PDB file of C-alpha atoms and ligand atoms in Angstrom:
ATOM      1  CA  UNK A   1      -2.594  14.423  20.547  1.00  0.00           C
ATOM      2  CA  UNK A   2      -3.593  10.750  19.700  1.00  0.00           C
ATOM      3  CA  UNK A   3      -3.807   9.181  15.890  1.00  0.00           C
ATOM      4  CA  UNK A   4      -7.507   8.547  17.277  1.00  0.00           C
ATOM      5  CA  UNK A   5      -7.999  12.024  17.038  1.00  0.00           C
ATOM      6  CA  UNK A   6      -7.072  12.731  13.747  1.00  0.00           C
ATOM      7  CA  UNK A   7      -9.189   9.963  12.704  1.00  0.00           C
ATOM      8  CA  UNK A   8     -11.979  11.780  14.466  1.00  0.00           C
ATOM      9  CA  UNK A   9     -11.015  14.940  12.245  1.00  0.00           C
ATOM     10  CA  UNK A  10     -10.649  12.904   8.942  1.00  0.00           C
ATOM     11  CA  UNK A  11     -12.385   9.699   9.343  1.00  0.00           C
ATOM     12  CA  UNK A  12     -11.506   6.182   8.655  1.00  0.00           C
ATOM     13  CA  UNK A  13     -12.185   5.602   4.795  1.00  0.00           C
ATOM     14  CA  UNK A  14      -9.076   4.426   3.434  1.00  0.00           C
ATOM     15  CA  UNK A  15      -8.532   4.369  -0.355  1.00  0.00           C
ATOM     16  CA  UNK A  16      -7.395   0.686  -1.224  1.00  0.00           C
ATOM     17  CA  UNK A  17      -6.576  -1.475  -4.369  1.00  0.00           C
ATOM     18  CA  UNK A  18      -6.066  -5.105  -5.719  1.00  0.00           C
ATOM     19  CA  UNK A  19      -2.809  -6.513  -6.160  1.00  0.00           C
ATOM     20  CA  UNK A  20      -3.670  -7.412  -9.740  1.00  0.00           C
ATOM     21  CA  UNK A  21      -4.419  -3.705 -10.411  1.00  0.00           C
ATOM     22  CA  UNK A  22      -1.911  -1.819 -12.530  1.00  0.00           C
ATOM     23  CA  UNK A  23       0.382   1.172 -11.640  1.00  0.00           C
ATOM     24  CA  UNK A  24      -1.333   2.921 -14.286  1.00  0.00           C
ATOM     25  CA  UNK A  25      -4.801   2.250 -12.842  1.00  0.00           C
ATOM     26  CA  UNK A  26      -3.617   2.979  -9.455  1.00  0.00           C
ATOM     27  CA  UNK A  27      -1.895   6.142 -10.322  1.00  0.00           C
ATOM     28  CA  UNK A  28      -5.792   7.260 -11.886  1.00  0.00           C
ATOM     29  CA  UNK A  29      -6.726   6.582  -8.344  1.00  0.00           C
ATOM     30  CA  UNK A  30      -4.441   8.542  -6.466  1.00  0.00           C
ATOM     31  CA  UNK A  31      -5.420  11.833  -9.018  1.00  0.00           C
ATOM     32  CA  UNK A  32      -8.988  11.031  -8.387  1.00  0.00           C
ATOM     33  CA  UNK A  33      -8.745  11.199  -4.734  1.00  0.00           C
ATOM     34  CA  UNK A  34      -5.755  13.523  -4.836  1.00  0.00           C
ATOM     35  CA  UNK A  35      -3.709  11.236  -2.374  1.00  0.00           C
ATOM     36  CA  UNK A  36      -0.314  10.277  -2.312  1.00  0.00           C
ATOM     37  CA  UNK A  37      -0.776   6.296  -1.566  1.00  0.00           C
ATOM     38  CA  UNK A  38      -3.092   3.429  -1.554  1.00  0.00           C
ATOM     39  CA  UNK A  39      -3.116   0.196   1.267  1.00  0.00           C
ATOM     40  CA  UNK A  40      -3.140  -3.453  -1.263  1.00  0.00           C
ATOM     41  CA  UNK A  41      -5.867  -5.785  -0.105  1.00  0.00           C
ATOM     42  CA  UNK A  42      -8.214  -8.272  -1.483  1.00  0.00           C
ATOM     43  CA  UNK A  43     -11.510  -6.799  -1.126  1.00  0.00           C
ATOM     44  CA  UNK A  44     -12.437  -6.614   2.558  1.00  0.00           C
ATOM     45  CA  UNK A  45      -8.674  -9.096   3.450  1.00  0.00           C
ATOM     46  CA  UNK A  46      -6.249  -7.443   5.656  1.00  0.00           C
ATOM     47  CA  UNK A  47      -3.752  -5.098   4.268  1.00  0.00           C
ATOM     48  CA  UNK A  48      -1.118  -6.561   1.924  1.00  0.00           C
ATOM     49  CA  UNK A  49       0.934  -4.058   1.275  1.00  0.00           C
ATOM     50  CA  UNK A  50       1.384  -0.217   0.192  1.00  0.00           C
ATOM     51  CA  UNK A  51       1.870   1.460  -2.817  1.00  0.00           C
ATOM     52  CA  UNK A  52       2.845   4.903  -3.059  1.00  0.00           C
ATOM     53  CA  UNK A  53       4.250   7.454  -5.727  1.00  0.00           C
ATOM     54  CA  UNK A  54       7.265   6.459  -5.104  1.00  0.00           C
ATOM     55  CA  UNK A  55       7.068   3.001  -6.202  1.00  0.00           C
ATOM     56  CA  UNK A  56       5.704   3.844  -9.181  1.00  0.00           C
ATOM     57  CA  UNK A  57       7.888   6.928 -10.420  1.00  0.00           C
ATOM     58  CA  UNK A  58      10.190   3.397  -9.347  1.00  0.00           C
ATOM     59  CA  UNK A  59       9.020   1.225 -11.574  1.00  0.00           C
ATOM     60  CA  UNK A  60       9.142   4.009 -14.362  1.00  0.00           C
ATOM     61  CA  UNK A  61      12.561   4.469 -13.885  1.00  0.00           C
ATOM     62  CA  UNK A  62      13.219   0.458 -13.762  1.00  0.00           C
ATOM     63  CA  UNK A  63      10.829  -0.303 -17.209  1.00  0.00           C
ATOM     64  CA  UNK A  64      10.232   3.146 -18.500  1.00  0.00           C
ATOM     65  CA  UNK A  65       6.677   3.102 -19.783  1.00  0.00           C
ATOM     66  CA  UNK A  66       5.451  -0.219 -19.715  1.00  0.00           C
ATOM     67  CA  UNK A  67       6.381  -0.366 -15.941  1.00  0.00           C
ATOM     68  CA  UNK A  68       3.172   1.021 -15.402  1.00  0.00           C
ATOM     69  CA  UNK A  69       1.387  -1.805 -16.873  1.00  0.00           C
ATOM     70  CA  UNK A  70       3.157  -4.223 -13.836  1.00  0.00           C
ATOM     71  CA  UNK A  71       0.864  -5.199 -10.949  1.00  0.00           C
ATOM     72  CA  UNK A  72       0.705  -3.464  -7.898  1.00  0.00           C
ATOM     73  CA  UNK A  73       1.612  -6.553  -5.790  1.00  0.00           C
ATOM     74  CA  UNK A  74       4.966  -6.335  -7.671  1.00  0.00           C
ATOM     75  CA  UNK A  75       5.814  -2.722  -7.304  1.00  0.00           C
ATOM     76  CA  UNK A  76       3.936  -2.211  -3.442  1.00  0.00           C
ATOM     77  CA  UNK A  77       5.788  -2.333   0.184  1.00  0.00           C
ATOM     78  CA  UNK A  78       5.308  -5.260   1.371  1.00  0.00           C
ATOM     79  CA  UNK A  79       6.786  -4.827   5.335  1.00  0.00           C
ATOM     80  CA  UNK A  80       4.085  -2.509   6.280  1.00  0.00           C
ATOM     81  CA  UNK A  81       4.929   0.187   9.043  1.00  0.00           C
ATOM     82  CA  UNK A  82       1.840   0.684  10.754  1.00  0.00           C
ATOM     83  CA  UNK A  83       0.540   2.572  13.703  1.00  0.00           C
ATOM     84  CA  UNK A  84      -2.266   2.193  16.363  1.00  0.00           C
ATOM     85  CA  UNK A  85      -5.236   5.035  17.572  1.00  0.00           C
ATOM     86  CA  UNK A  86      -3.243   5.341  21.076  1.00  0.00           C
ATOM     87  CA  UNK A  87       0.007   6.371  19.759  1.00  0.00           C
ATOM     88  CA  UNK A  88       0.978   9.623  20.040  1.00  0.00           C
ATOM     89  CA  UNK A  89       1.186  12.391  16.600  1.00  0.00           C
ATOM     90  CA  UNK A  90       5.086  12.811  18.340  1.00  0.00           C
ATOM     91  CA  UNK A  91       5.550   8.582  18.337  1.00  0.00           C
ATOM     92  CA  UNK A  92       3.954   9.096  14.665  1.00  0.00           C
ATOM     93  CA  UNK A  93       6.970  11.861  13.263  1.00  0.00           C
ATOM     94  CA  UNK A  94       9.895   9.367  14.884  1.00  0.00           C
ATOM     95  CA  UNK A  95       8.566   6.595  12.732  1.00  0.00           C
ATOM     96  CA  UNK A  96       7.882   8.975   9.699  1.00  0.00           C
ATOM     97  CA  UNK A  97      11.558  10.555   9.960  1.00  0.00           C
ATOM     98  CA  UNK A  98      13.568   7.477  10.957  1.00  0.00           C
ATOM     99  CA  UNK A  99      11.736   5.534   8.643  1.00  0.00           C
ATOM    100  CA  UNK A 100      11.182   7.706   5.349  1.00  0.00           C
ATOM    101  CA  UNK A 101       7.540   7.143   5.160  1.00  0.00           C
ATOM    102  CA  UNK A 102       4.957   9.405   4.697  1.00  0.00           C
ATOM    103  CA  UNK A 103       1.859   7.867   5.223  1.00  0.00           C
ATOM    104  CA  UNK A 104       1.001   4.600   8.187  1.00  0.00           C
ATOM    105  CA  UNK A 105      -1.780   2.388   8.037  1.00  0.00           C
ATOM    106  CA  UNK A 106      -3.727   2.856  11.223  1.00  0.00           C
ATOM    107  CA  UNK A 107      -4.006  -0.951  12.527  1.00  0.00           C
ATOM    108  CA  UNK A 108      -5.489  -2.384  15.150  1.00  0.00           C
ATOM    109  CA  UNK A 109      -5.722  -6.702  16.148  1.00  0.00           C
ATOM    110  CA  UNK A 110      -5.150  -7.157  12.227  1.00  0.00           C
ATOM    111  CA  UNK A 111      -8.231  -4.517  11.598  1.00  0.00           C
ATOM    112  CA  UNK A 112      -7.526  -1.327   9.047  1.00  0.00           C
ATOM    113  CA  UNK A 113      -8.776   1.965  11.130  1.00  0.00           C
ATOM    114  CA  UNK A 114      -7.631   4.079   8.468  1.00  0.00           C
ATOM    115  CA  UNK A 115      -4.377   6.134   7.387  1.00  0.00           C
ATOM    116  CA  UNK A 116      -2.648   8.971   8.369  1.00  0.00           C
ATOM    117  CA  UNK A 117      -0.381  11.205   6.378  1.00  0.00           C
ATOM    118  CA  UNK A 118       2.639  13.575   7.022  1.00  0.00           C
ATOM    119  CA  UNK A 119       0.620  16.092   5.987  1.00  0.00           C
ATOM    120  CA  UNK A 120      -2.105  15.155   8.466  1.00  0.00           C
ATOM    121  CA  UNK A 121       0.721  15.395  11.413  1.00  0.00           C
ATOM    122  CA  UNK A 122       2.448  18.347  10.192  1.00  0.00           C
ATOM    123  CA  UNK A 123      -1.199  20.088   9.996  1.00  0.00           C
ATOM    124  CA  UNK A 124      -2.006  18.607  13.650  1.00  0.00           C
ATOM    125  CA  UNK A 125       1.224  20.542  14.995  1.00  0.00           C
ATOM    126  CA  UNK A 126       0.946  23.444  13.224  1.00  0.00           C
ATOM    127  CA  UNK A 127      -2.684  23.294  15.315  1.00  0.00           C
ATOM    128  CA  UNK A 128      -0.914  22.468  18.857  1.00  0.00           C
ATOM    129  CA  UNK A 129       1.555  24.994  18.014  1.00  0.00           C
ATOM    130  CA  UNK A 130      -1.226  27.965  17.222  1.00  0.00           C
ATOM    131  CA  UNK A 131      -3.310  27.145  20.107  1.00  0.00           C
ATOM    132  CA  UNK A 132      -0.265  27.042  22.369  1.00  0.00           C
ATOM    133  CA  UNK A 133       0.684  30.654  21.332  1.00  0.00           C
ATOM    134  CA  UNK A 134      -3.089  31.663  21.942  1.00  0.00           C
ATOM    135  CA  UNK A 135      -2.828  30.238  25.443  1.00  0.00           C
ATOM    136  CA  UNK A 136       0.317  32.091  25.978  1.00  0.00           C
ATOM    137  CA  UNK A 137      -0.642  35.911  24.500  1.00  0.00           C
ATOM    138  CA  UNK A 138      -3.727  35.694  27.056  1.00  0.00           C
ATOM    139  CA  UNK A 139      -1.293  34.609  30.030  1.00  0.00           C
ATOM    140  CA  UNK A 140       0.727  38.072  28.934  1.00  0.00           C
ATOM    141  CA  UNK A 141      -2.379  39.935  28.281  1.00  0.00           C
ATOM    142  CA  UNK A 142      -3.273  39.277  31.384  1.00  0.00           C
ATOM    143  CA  UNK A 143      -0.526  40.222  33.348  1.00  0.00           C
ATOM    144  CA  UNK A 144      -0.817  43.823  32.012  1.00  0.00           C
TER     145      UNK A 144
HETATM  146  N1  NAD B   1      -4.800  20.921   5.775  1.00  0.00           N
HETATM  147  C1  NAD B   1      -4.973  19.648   5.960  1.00  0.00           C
HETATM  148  O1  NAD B   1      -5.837  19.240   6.691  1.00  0.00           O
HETATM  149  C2  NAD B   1      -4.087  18.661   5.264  1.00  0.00           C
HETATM  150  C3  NAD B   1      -3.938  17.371   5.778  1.00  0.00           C
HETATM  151  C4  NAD B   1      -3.106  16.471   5.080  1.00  0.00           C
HETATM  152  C5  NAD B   1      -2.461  16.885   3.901  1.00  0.00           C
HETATM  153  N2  NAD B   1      -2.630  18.145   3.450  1.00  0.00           N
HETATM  154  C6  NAD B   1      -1.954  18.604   2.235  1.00  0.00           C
HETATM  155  O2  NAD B   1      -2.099  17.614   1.211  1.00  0.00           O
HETATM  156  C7  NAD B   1      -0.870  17.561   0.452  1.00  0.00           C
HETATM  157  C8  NAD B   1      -0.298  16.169   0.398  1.00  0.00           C
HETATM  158  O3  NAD B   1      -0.302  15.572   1.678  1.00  0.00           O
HETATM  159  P1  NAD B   1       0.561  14.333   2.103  1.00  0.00           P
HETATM  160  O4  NAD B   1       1.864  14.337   1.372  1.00  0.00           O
HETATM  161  O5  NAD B   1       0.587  14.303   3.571  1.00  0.00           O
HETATM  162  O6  NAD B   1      -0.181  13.021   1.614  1.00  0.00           O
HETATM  163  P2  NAD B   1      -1.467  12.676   0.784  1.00  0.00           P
HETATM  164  O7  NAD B   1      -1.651  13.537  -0.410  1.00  0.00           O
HETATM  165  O8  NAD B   1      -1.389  11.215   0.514  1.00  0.00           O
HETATM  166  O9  NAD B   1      -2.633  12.921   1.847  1.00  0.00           O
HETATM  167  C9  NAD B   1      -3.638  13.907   1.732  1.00  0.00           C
HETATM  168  C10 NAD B   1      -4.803  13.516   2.658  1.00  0.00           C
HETATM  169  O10 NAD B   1      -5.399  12.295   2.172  1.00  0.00           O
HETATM  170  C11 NAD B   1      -5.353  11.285   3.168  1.00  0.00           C
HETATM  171  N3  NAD B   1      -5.024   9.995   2.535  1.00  0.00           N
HETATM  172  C12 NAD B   1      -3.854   9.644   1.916  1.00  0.00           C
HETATM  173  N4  NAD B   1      -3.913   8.401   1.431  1.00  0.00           N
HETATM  174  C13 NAD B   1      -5.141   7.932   1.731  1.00  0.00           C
HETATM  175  C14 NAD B   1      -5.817   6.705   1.485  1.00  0.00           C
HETATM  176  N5  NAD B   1      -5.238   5.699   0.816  1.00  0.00           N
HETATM  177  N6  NAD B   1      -7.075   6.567   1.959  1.00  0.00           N
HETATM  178  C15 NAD B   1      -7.692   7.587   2.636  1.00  0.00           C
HETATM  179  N7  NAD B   1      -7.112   8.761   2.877  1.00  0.00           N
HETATM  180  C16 NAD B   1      -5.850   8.949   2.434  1.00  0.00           C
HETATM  181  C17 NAD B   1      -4.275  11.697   4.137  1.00  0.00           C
HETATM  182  O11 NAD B   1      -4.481  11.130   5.402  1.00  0.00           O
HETATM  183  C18 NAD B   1      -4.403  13.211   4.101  1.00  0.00           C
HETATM  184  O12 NAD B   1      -5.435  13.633   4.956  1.00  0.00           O
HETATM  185  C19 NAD B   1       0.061  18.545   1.098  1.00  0.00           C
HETATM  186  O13 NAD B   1       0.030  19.728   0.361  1.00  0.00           O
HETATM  187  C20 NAD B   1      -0.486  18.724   2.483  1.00  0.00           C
HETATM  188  O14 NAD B   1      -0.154  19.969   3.039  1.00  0.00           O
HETATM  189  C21 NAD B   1      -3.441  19.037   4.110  1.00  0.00           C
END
């Protein structure tokens, strides 16, 4: 299975912010959308950066409260990991594991395709995995 496919499944809308926004209008954000992680960009400019729960249960721990009135371009991931539709879900859990990340960017020549979680890949192989294990009781039913 290809990141284009989840796309397909999920579609490309990708839940973004300003880097002038605060953590503590961001973090409204992710509970709205009940997400985990939002791509930094200027309205309709390429992707600047990420910003995750973790950077801002970060920037609590740094500043206590008032951390969460900092700016998202001060708290975000700026070296973006990012992925492409033809890589494979597989390619996608090597990055995720070596890497510690838990959501990429789906990029392609500079353009934002959308984003794809751990929980979308763990979900797409617990799929692969089922459907393989349907294939294989009809082989044995079969044979009987
Ligand atoms: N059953 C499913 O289809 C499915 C898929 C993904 C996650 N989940 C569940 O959601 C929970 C949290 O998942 P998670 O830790 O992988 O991350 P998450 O909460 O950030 O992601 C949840 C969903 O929102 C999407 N998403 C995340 N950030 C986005 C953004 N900025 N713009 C647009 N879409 C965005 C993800 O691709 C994923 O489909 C887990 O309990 C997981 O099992 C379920």
């Amino acid at each position: 299975v290809i990141v284009s496919a989840i796309l397909k499944g999920k579609g490309n809308a990708v839940v973004t912010a300003r880097p002038t926004e605060s953590l503590q209008a961001i973090s409204k954000l992710l509970v709205k959308h009940r997400i985990g992680a939002v791509i930094v960009c200027e309205p309709a400019g390429p992707p600047l950066g990420i910003l995750s729960e973790r950077d801002i249960v970060n920037a609590v721990a740094a500043f206590g409260a008032p951390g969460l009135d900092r700016p998202a371009s001060e708290a975000m991931t700026r070296d973006l990991l990012t992925c492409e539709p033809g890589n494979s879900v597989d390619e996608l859990m090597t990055i995720m594991t070596n890497s510690r990340v838990r959501h990429l960017p789906v990029v392609e020549q500079g353009q934002l395709l959308g984003i794809v979680s751990i929980g979308d890949v763990v979900k797409c192989k617990l799929d692969e995995a089922s459907a393989e294990v349907g294939l294989l009781r009809d082989y044995v039913m079969a044979g009987r």
